[in-house]
XYZ file of C-alpha atoms in Angstrom:
528
model
C 136.020 197.070 167.509
C 137.933 195.746 164.761
C 136.561 192.688 163.033
C 140.019 191.096 162.406
C 139.198 188.608 164.764
C 141.171 185.082 165.055
C 139.820 182.086 162.570
C 137.410 181.039 165.988
C 135.426 184.127 165.527
C 135.165 184.593 162.030
C 131.187 184.575 161.152
C 129.313 181.474 161.836
C 127.074 181.597 158.838
C 130.322 182.063 156.553
C 132.313 179.501 158.125
C 129.440 176.812 157.800
C 128.924 178.582 153.984
C 132.370 177.780 153.143
C 132.343 174.311 154.770
C 129.535 173.123 152.551
C 130.733 174.517 149.581
C 133.638 172.283 150.058
C 132.077 169.266 151.004
C 129.328 169.933 148.065
C 130.501 172.184 145.470
C 127.965 171.550 142.941
C 125.521 173.418 145.090
C 125.535 177.537 145.624
C 125.172 177.671 149.484
C 123.531 180.836 151.627
C 123.435 179.847 155.359
C 121.401 181.510 158.304
C 121.943 181.245 161.989
C 119.825 182.177 164.768
C 119.933 181.386 168.666
C 117.050 181.733 170.863
C 116.665 179.935 174.688
C 119.765 177.796 174.113
C 118.347 176.634 170.540
C 120.525 177.354 167.781
C 118.900 177.201 164.285
C 120.912 177.020 161.017
C 118.769 177.650 157.835
C 121.007 176.337 154.688
C 119.564 177.017 151.065
C 120.590 175.941 147.838
C 119.490 176.085 144.209
C 116.791 174.063 142.751
C 118.099 170.702 141.163
C 121.528 170.727 143.094
C 121.397 166.890 143.770
C 122.034 167.633 147.665
C 123.158 164.357 149.883
C 121.551 165.315 152.874
C 123.305 163.173 155.111
C 126.611 164.369 153.821
C 125.665 168.028 154.766
C 124.358 167.721 158.046
C 127.312 165.715 159.029
C 129.616 168.278 157.491
C 127.424 170.790 159.780
C 127.817 168.574 162.613
C 131.728 168.238 162.651
C 131.940 172.012 162.040
C 129.455 173.023 164.929
C 131.497 170.540 167.145
C 134.368 172.604 166.866
C 132.722 175.855 166.922
C 129.914 176.081 169.507
C 130.237 176.891 173.228
C 127.931 175.761 176.329
C 125.514 178.569 175.732
C 124.164 176.335 172.671
C 122.105 173.398 174.290
C 120.108 172.357 171.131
C 120.843 172.608 167.674
C 118.120 172.544 164.710
C 119.475 172.287 160.954
C 117.265 172.604 158.227
C 117.991 171.965 154.538
C 115.678 174.227 152.049
C 115.667 175.042 148.072
C 115.631 178.912 147.443
C 112.339 180.441 146.940
C 110.723 177.342 148.727
C 108.758 178.199 152.181
C 109.234 174.877 153.309
C 112.588 173.200 154.315
C 112.595 169.680 152.749
C 114.878 168.300 155.470
C 115.532 168.809 159.012
C 118.397 167.348 161.837
C 117.799 168.255 165.339
C 120.132 167.410 168.109
C 121.708 168.031 171.450
C 124.708 169.731 171.409
C 127.503 168.465 173.699
C 130.538 170.857 173.908
C 134.103 169.793 173.750
C 136.180 169.983 176.597
C 138.268 172.339 174.684
C 136.353 174.629 172.602
C 139.366 176.106 170.722
C 141.491 173.754 168.320
C 145.077 175.324 168.527
C 147.338 176.209 171.186
C 147.611 179.999 169.938
C 144.335 180.483 170.062
C 143.776 178.994 173.593
C 146.475 181.244 174.856
C 145.038 184.225 173.450
C 141.433 183.630 174.710
C 143.099 183.372 178.015
C 144.836 186.739 177.947
C 141.979 188.541 176.256
C 138.456 187.294 177.407
C 136.770 190.380 177.242
C 138.135 191.136 173.756
C 137.398 188.152 172.234
C 133.836 187.987 173.595
C 133.047 191.468 172.338
C 134.460 190.183 168.916
C 132.560 187.369 168.711
C 129.419 189.523 169.505
C 130.459 191.667 166.667
C 130.747 189.036 164.296
C 127.094 187.682 165.198
C 126.242 191.311 164.584
C 127.825 191.159 161.066
C 125.934 187.871 160.463
C 122.888 189.658 160.715
C 123.894 192.554 158.552
C 125.569 190.497 155.900
C 123.203 187.786 155.692
C 120.063 190.012 155.500
C 121.595 192.023 152.512
C 121.757 188.458 150.606
C 118.392 187.680 150.955
C 116.330 191.141 150.639
C 113.451 189.225 148.907
C 112.616 186.073 150.984
C 109.482 186.795 152.513
C 110.453 183.784 155.584
C 113.340 186.291 156.394
C 111.629 189.862 156.255
C 108.897 188.709 158.838
C 108.831 189.818 162.211
C 106.543 189.745 164.638
C 105.561 192.820 166.827
C 106.449 191.370 170.055
C 109.897 190.097 168.876
C 111.916 191.940 171.103
C 110.174 190.290 174.106
C 110.200 186.863 172.577
C 114.052 186.874 171.852
C 116.425 186.749 174.852
C 119.679 188.429 175.042
C 121.951 186.426 172.015
C 124.731 185.000 173.588
C 128.013 185.069 171.731
C 129.481 181.660 170.234
C 132.377 180.078 170.595
C 133.685 181.691 174.149
C 134.212 179.526 177.149
C 132.670 180.389 180.481
C 134.684 182.731 182.458
C 134.161 185.385 184.898
C 135.387 188.283 182.800
C 132.444 187.198 180.351
C 129.908 187.063 182.747
C 130.655 190.070 184.446
C 130.492 192.197 181.342
C 126.870 193.691 180.651
C 126.346 192.486 176.843
C 123.153 194.062 175.694
C 120.669 191.949 174.417
C 120.978 191.506 170.504
C 118.319 190.489 167.765
C 121.035 188.790 165.835
C 118.883 186.595 163.578
C 115.751 187.632 165.285
C 113.888 188.037 162.566
C 115.178 184.601 161.029
C 114.482 182.976 164.176
C 111.090 184.177 164.713
C 110.136 183.531 160.982
C 111.351 180.019 160.871
C 110.004 179.224 164.604
C 106.833 180.683 163.422
C 106.547 178.804 159.935
C 108.189 175.693 160.949
C 106.699 175.550 164.351
C 103.107 175.964 163.050
C 103.386 174.052 160.405
C 105.095 170.955 161.957
C 103.038 170.814 164.808
C 99.861 171.238 162.595
C 100.462 167.911 160.620
C 98.477 164.725 161.177
C 100.078 162.282 164.295
C 102.440 164.926 165.515
C 100.621 165.744 168.906
C 98.298 163.570 170.718
C 96.425 160.696 168.969
C 96.773 159.446 165.645
C 93.579 158.808 164.290
C 94.379 158.423 160.330
C 96.777 155.290 161.763
C 94.095 153.825 164.098
C 91.315 154.254 161.427
C 93.814 152.286 158.932
C 94.644 149.823 161.336
C 90.870 149.094 162.132
C 90.261 149.090 158.378
C 92.685 146.407 157.408
C 91.899 144.157 160.272
C 87.948 144.279 159.244
C 89.162 144.132 155.660
C 90.493 141.013 156.048
C 87.960 139.175 157.941
C 85.621 140.678 155.596
C 87.486 139.186 152.540
C 87.051 135.632 153.875
C 83.539 135.504 153.161
C 82.741 137.990 150.273
C 82.605 136.454 147.236
C 80.893 139.627 145.198
C 83.152 141.813 143.184
C 80.843 144.882 144.409
C 81.645 144.162 147.983
C 85.444 143.247 147.267
C 86.033 146.358 145.254
C 84.188 148.680 147.971
C 86.720 146.751 150.543
C 89.671 147.861 148.249
C 88.227 151.335 148.183
C 88.366 151.772 151.837
C 91.925 150.366 151.830
C 93.222 152.693 149.623
C 91.309 155.855 151.233
C 93.298 154.894 154.320
C 96.117 154.295 152.558
C 96.275 157.879 151.177
C 95.394 159.165 154.758
C 98.480 157.828 156.087
C 100.794 159.558 153.619
C 99.854 163.019 155.323
C 101.431 161.757 158.410
C 105.122 163.769 158.436
C 108.636 162.096 158.964
C 108.885 163.845 162.207
C 105.618 162.136 164.014
C 106.628 159.457 166.416
C 104.320 157.250 164.665
C 105.482 157.665 161.184
C 107.432 154.516 161.162
C 104.246 152.581 162.303
C 102.352 154.492 159.504
C 104.817 153.099 156.906
C 104.335 149.631 157.883
C 100.617 149.807 157.919
C 100.623 151.613 154.507
C 102.797 148.480 153.368
C 100.329 146.287 154.642
C 97.473 148.338 153.095
C 99.477 148.261 149.470
C 99.742 144.658 149.677
C 96.392 143.705 150.631
C 94.992 146.294 148.003
C 97.263 144.339 145.561
C 96.077 140.954 146.311
C 92.412 142.448 145.927
C 93.403 143.891 142.616
C 94.357 140.364 141.461
C 91.302 138.739 142.492
C 89.425 141.381 141.235
C 91.069 141.079 137.930
C 90.292 137.089 138.068
C 86.666 137.708 138.764
C 86.316 140.646 135.967
C 87.656 138.112 133.493
C 85.372 135.835 134.500
C 82.306 137.785 134.275
C 83.654 139.064 131.011
C 83.995 135.562 129.735
C 80.135 134.889 130.703
C 78.778 137.758 129.003
C 80.944 137.731 126.003
C 78.674 137.183 122.816
C 78.553 133.326 121.827
C 78.246 132.750 118.108
C 80.045 129.880 118.035
C 82.969 131.091 115.728
C 86.009 129.524 116.945
C 87.565 133.246 117.584
C 84.854 133.913 120.041
C 85.660 130.488 121.622
C 89.516 131.014 121.680
C 88.641 134.764 123.366
C 86.330 132.694 126.024
C 89.501 129.812 126.537
C 91.692 132.803 127.384
C 89.306 134.838 129.641
C 88.428 131.683 131.732
C 92.001 130.904 131.591
C 93.054 134.167 133.118
C 90.385 134.004 135.782
C 91.281 130.383 136.992
C 95.098 130.935 136.895
C 95.007 133.801 140.042
C 92.535 131.883 141.982
C 94.444 128.554 141.628
C 97.791 130.509 143.047
C 96.007 131.291 146.234
C 97.563 129.695 149.260
C 95.117 127.808 152.061
C 96.006 130.122 154.603
C 95.035 133.359 152.164
C 91.771 135.359 153.096
C 90.941 134.804 149.620
C 90.904 130.873 149.778
C 87.161 130.516 150.527
C 86.635 132.628 147.738
C 88.852 130.724 145.272
C 87.506 127.653 146.475
C 83.686 128.313 145.685
C 84.151 130.283 142.437
C 86.975 127.564 140.986
C 84.903 124.551 140.020
C 82.603 126.792 137.973
C 85.130 128.375 136.354
C 86.847 125.183 135.280
C 83.651 123.838 134.015
C 82.977 126.401 132.032
C 86.564 126.305 130.553
C 86.062 122.586 129.726
C 82.991 123.464 128.000
C 84.247 126.288 126.407
C 87.559 123.709 124.979
C 84.700 121.081 123.900
C 82.908 124.074 121.815
C 86.337 125.289 120.666
C 87.364 121.765 119.670
C 84.225 121.201 117.736
C 84.057 124.303 115.959
C 87.970 123.779 115.104
C 87.080 120.278 113.625
C 84.124 121.747 111.679
C 86.516 124.920 110.391
C 89.209 121.635 109.365
C 86.348 119.658 107.904
C 85.391 122.726 105.480
C 88.870 123.383 104.615
C 89.588 119.530 103.347
C 86.152 119.607 101.287
C 87.157 122.487 99.563
C 90.544 121.009 98.916
C 88.958 117.669 97.665
C 86.353 119.654 95.338
C 89.711 121.532 94.212
C 91.076 117.968 93.478
C 87.643 116.695 92.152
C 87.698 119.949 89.258
C 91.173 119.244 88.220
C 90.285 115.490 87.720
C 86.880 116.372 85.701
C 89.372 118.016 83.283
C 91.787 115.129 82.884
C 89.618 112.248 83.276
C 90.389 109.716 80.063
C 89.209 106.442 81.827
C 86.521 105.201 83.545
C 88.736 104.848 86.820
C 89.505 108.232 86.496
C 85.783 109.635 86.600
C 85.159 107.023 89.334
C 87.760 108.600 91.519
C 86.213 112.343 90.395
C 82.735 111.022 91.417
C 83.988 109.648 94.828
C 85.738 112.737 95.822
C 82.749 114.849 94.642
C 80.829 112.250 97.166
C 83.269 113.385 99.962
C 82.888 116.704 99.470
C 78.978 116.921 99.577
C 79.081 114.143 102.727
C 81.011 116.264 104.540
C 79.429 119.887 103.699
C 75.914 118.072 104.198
C 77.068 116.933 107.842
C 77.816 120.013 109.508
C 75.313 120.913 112.332
C 72.954 123.662 112.017
C 74.401 124.729 115.154
C 77.729 125.657 114.033
C 78.984 128.998 113.116
C 80.001 127.358 109.628
C 76.656 126.182 108.490
C 75.981 129.179 106.450
C 78.981 128.920 104.882
C 78.862 124.872 104.496
C 75.517 125.187 102.691
C 76.564 127.588 100.117
C 79.331 125.400 99.464
C 76.921 122.488 99.355
C 74.495 123.976 96.981
C 77.568 125.044 94.562
C 79.215 121.818 94.669
C 75.919 119.290 94.553
C 75.483 119.981 90.693
C 78.921 119.028 89.962
C 78.698 116.094 92.078
C 75.313 115.112 90.378
C 77.311 115.472 86.751
C 79.773 113.657 87.739
C 77.804 110.455 88.938
C 75.762 110.689 85.941
C 79.072 110.597 83.640
C 80.530 108.043 85.522
C 76.919 105.965 85.187
C 77.257 106.549 81.376
C 80.731 105.539 80.903
C 80.137 102.278 82.951
C 77.748 101.647 80.210
C 79.915 102.613 77.518
C 82.783 100.534 79.112
C 80.467 97.567 79.369
C 78.914 97.491 75.654
C 82.431 97.967 74.579
C 84.117 95.135 76.057
C 81.010 93.309 75.717
C 81.462 93.846 71.888
C 85.028 92.723 71.923
C 84.099 89.617 73.771
C 81.556 88.524 71.632
C 83.754 89.013 68.229
C 86.183 86.697 69.834
C 83.291 84.211 70.167
C 82.295 84.558 66.639
C 85.849 84.336 65.431
C 86.178 81.042 67.327
C 82.756 79.737 65.578
C 83.951 80.799 62.248
C 87.590 78.793 62.973
C 85.253 75.680 64.222
C 83.193 75.914 61.018
C 80.070 76.961 63.047
C 79.028 79.342 60.765
C 75.241 79.774 61.936
C 76.903 80.349 65.443
C 79.302 82.742 64.221
C 76.393 84.726 62.238
C 74.696 84.844 65.404
C 78.095 86.209 67.315
C 78.908 88.784 65.007
C 75.571 89.957 64.992
C 75.661 90.088 68.609
C 79.187 91.743 68.540
C 77.684 94.532 66.314
C 74.879 95.102 68.247
C 76.979 95.637 71.283
C 79.415 98.123 69.664
C 76.565 100.101 68.805
C 75.310 100.383 72.014
C 78.260 102.336 73.584
C 76.839 105.716 74.605
C 77.802 109.151 72.407
C 80.111 111.503 74.418
C 81.799 109.044 76.342
C 85.310 107.784 76.403
C 84.807 104.399 74.506
C 82.672 105.756 72.088
C 84.944 106.614 69.244
C 86.417 103.104 69.581
C 83.369 101.517 69.759
C 82.402 103.392 66.136
C 85.709 102.061 64.974
C 84.441 98.621 65.467
C 81.310 98.759 63.473
C 83.143 98.364 60.168
C 85.005 95.314 60.627
C 81.877 94.006 62.963
C 79.491 94.470 59.629
C 81.810 93.119 57.393
C 82.420 89.938 59.105
C 78.862 89.713 59.740
C 78.217 89.931 56.254
C 80.674 87.257 55.102
C 79.384 85.032 57.662
C 76.032 85.591 56.456
C 77.270 84.670 52.697
C 78.692 81.700 53.844
C 75.513 80.813 55.921
C 73.442 80.977 52.718
C 75.742 78.652 50.786
C 75.438 76.520 53.915
C 71.852 76.798 53.633
C 71.671 76.411 49.547
C 73.888 73.261 49.504
C 72.077 71.540 52.450
C 68.538 72.154 50.547
C 70.331 70.646 47.158
C 71.665 67.677 49.090
C 68.078 66.842 50.604
C 66.736 67.111 47.037
C 69.614 64.991 46.118
C 69.148 62.368 48.498
C 65.553 62.286 47.611
C 65.860 61.561 44.097
C 68.841 59.070 44.582
C 66.568 57.045 47.274
C 63.448 56.568 45.931
C 62.842 53.216 47.366
C 66.423 52.115 46.338
C 69.708 53.966 45.793
C 69.990 54.707 42.047
C 72.856 57.182 41.978
C 75.513 58.679 44.404
C 76.591 62.460 44.511
C 79.325 64.750 45.768
C 78.302 68.062 46.915
C 80.279 71.284 47.897
C 80.537 74.508 47.274
C 82.214 73.820 43.746
C 79.400 71.783 42.570
C 77.862 68.473 42.527
C 79.759 65.082 41.303
């Protein structure tokens, strides 16, 4: 019989293949069909990486089949598969409901009414071509090549598609055809065996029941557990149960429930991870080495804060609330202690920094000191340095450093202190010499020569007492010649005065020997 049939009788596989190419042009399609016991199975293959929209593909196939299929097809099973893959990645099963008029255009309906036998035979011939042409397109696919030995016994008579029920068609004895028989048997064997052996497809669902039980037990246990090891064991059970649920296929009636349970398990596991992280941070903080260095306390402070923050965020209705309530007081106390230690070490570090800065200032002052006040400031600064470094406690991490600095700066402080003392002596002696010299001058002005001599002598002694290597030494030395000269002059005057006084005494005795016999005037120029 000629294969040039009306459009309705073209090979179904080629028709669907063309339809898919129009709907999803980026893919190269190959379509196979098989019919058994009223079930039409259609396998659609495409190359890898085509980016298929499965919804669009199934919708396009359904629309095409709604027009092409007759009442003999009761159920349709659509499969999408990547070429060279054994298992389809998507499927769509539905019950076929034939439309009231199996043929779309008027011309075809008239043709079918006049030539029912021819049309039936042409449709049958088209399906024969499906098997021959499609098998030729897939020579190396193991799924399509396999044929069970009892294939002819299992496959019933293949019924033509697209032909309405009529007496002529029923009366015609159409021989059983094995159109797509190998394909159907392979798909039925592989897909049926695979799908039915997946978990929770037939019978109960042990994985789901076990997961739900584990979840319930876990939430109860977590309300009373505070140990890291126990919490970790509970999380491991949750993760194992969650992994078991991933094996439940999408076609299982329990798949939706399994997904909900997986969400619960995942959420609970994430909560546990947060709590475990907090407890682990606390454990790290407790075990961290303590050498009192600021950076050590900073690290501890960070760990305690990381341990406290997640626990503080746990609401009262959480299964972890009791754990948080039990752990937070000690965690906060440890954080407070850590903060205090850190502040103490930071204060000590600040003091050492200040001591170093003051020491640098004192060193510069030593080089530039020109007055007693300068040396007094220098000594005071060194005193601050020594007092600060000497006050660092032995328990501090900075104690060793402070002691080294103390040993270095102690001699400098001693030297500055001694120099200041020496400068004070020099200052006092110099100023005393000046003051006594002024007094001597006043005595001379008052013609109190003996007192003047004594004062000049004292001034000269004071000037000579200014220590060497002091700021006032050179100034005091410059006073000595003047003071010596003034003393000598005063002593000379005093000598004259003493001679005149002696002469006056002798003259008075001579002139007044019982009675005054003479008078005289005595001065430095002579006796008159």
